mmCIF file of C-alpha atoms in Angstrom:
data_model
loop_
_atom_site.group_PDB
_atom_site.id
_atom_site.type_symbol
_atom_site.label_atom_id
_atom_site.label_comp_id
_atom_site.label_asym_id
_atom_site.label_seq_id
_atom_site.Cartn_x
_atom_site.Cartn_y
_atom_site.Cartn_z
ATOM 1 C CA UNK A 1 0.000 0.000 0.000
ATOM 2 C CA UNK A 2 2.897 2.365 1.297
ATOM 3 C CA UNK A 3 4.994 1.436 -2.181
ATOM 4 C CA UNK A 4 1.803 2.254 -4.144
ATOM 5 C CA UNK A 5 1.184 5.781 -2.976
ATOM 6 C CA UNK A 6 4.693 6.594 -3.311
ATOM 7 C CA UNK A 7 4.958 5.409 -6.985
ATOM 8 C CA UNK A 8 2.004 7.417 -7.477
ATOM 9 C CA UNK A 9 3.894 10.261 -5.644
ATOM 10 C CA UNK A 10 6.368 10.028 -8.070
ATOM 11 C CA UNK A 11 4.764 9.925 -10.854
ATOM 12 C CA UNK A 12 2.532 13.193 -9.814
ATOM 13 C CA UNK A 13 5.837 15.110 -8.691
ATOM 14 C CA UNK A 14 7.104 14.129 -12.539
ATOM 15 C CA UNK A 15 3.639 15.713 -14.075
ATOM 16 C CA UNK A 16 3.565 18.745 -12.132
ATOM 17 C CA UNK A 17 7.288 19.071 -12.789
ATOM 18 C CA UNK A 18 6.202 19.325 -16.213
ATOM 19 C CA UNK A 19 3.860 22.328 -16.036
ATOM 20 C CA UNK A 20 7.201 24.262 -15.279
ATOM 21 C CA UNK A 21 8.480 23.895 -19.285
ATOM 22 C CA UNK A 22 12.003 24.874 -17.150
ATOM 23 C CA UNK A 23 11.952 21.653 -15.533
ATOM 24 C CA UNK A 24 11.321 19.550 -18.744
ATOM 25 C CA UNK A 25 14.380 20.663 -20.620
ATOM 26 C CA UNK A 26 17.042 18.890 -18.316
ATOM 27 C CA UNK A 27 17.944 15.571 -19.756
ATOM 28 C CA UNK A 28 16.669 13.660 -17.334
ATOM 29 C CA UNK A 29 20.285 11.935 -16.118
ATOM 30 C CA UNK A 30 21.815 14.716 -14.320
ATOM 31 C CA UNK A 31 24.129 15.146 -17.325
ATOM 32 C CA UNK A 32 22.551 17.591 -19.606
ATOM 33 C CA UNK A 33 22.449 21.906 -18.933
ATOM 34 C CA UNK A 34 18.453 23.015 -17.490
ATOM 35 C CA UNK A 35 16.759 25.891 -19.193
ATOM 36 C CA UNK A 36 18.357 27.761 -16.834
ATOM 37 C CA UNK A 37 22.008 27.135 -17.078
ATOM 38 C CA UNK A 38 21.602 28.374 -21.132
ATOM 39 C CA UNK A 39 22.964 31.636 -22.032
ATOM 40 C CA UNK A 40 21.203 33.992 -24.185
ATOM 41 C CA UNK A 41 23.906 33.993 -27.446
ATOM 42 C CA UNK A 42 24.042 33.089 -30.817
ATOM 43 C CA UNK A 43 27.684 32.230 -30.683
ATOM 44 C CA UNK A 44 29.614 29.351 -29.650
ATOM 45 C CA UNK A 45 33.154 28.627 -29.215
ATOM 46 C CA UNK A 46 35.622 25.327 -29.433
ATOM 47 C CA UNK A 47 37.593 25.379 -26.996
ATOM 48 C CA UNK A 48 41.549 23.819 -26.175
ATOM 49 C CA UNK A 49 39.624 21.604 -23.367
ATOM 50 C CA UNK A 50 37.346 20.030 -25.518
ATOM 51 C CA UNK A 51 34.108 21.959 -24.872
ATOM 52 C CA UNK A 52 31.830 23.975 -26.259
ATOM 53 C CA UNK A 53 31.456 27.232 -24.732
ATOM 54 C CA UNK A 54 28.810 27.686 -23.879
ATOM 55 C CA UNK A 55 27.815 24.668 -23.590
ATOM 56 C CA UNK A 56 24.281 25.711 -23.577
ATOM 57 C CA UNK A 57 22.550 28.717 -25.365
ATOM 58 C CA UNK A 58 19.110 29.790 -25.902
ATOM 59 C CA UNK A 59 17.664 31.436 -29.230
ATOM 60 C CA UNK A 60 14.605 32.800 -30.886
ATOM 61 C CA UNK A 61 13.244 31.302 -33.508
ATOM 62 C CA UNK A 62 14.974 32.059 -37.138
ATOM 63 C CA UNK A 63 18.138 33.053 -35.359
ATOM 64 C CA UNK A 64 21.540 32.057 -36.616
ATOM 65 C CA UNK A 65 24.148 30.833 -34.214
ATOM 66 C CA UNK A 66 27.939 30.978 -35.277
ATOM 67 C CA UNK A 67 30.303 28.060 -34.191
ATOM 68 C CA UNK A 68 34.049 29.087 -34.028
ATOM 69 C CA UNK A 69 37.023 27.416 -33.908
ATOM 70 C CA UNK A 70 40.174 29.229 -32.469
ATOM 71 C CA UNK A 71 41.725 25.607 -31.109
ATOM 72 C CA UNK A 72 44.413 23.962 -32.906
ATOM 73 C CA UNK A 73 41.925 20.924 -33.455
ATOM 74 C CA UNK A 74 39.897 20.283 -36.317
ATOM 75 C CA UNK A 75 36.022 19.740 -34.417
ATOM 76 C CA UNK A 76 32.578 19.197 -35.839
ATOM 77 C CA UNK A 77 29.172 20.106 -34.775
ATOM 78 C CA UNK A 78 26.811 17.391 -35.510
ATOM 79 C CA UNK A 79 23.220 16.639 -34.490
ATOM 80 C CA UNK A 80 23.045 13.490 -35.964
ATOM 81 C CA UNK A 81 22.272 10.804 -33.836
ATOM 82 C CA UNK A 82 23.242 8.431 -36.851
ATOM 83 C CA UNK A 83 26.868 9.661 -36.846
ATOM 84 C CA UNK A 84 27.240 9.973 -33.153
ATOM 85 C CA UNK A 85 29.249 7.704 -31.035
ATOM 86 C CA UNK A 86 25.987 7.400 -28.465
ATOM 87 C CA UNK A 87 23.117 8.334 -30.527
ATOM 88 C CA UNK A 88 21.459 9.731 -26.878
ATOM 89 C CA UNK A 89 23.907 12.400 -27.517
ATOM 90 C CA UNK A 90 21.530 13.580 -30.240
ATOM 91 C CA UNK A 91 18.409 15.067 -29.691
ATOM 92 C CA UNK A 92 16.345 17.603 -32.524
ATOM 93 C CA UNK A 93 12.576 18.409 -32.458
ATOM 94 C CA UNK A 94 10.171 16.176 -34.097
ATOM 95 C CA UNK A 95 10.066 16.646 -38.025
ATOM 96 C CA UNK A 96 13.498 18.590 -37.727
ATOM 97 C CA UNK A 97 16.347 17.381 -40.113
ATOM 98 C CA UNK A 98 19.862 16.619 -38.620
ATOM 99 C CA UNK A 99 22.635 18.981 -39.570
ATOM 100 C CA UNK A 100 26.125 18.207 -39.204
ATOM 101 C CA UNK A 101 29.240 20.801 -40.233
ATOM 102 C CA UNK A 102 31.747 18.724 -41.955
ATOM 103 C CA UNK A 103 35.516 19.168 -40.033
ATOM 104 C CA UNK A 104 35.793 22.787 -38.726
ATOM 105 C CA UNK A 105 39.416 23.327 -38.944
ATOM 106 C CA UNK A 106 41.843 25.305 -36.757
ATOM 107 C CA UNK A 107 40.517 29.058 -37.253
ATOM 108 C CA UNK A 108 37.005 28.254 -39.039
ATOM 109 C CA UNK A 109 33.674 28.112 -38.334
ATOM 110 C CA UNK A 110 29.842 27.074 -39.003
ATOM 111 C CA UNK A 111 27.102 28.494 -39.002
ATOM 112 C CA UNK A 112 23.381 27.202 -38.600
ATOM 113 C CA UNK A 113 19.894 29.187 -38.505
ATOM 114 C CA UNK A 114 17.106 27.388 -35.941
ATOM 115 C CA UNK A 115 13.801 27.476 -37.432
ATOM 116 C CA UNK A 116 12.041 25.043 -35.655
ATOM 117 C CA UNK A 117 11.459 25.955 -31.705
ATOM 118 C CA UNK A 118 12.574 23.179 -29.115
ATOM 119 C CA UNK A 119 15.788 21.458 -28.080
ATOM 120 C CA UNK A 120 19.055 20.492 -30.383
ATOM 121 C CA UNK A 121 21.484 18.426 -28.467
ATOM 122 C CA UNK A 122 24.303 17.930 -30.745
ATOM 123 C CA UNK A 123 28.664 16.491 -30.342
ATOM 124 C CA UNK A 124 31.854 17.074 -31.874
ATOM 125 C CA UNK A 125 32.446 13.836 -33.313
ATOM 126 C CA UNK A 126 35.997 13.160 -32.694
ATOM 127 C CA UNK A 127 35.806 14.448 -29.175
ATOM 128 C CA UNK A 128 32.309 13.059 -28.003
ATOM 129 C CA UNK A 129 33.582 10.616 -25.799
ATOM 130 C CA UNK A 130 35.435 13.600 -23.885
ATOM 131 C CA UNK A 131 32.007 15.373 -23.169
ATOM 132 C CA UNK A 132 32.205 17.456 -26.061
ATOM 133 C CA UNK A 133 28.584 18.332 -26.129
ATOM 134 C CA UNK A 134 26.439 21.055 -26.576
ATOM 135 C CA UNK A 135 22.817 22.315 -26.492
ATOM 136 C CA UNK A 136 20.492 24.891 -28.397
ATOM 137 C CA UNK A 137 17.170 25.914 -26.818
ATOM 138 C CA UNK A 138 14.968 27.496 -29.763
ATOM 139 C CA UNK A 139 12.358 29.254 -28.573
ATOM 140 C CA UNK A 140 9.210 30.713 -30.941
#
């Protein structure tokens, strides 16, 4: 009886949760940036220490963010869970196509323009398994 009300505890903490659209945006395993840890910005940098920086920003709708790479490493930005290393890396909106950049080399950059509101988790390919991940909150 106890373990019953609980579960349903649970569950009903997770729904409520949910009215907050804040809440809904972390990734669930403790891992991922919250709605509020993302930066207003529509730039991005690679970084020597194999992050993106920031790691998290938010944008409106139909804004372009810019992706450079001052590093000595060649990096990618890729939201394609078909070319990542863990596909649960990856994360786009429903009906959204992938995108991925190609190699960024030492002193280049990409560029991408979010049309479609909601979240874009997306890797650098060769440097996934270091945490090389990064997030773009669209909103309308």
């Amino acid at each position: 009886m106890i373990r019953t009300i609980l579960r349903g505890a649970k569950l009903t903490g997770a729904c409520i949760a949910c009215l907050f659209p804040a809440a809904c945006f972390s990734t669930g395993d403790g891992t991922g940036p919250a709605l509020e840890d993302c930066v207003r910005a529509t730039s991005v940098t690679m970084t020597d220490a194999l992050r993106f920086d920031a790691e998290c920003v938010r944008v409106s709708s139909g804004e372009t963010v810019l992706w450079t790479n001052p590093s000595p490493q060649r990096h990618t930005v890729t939201a394609d869970p078909t070319k990542a290393a863990n596909p649960a890396n990856v994360s786009l909106p429903d009906g959204t196509d992938p995108f991925d950049s190609g190699w960024i080399p030492p002193g280049g950059n990409f560029e991408y323009t979010f049309s479609v509101p909601g979240r874009y988790d997306y890797v650098c390919l060769p440097h996934e398994n270091d945490a090389m991940v990064g997030t773009v909150i669209v909103e309308e």
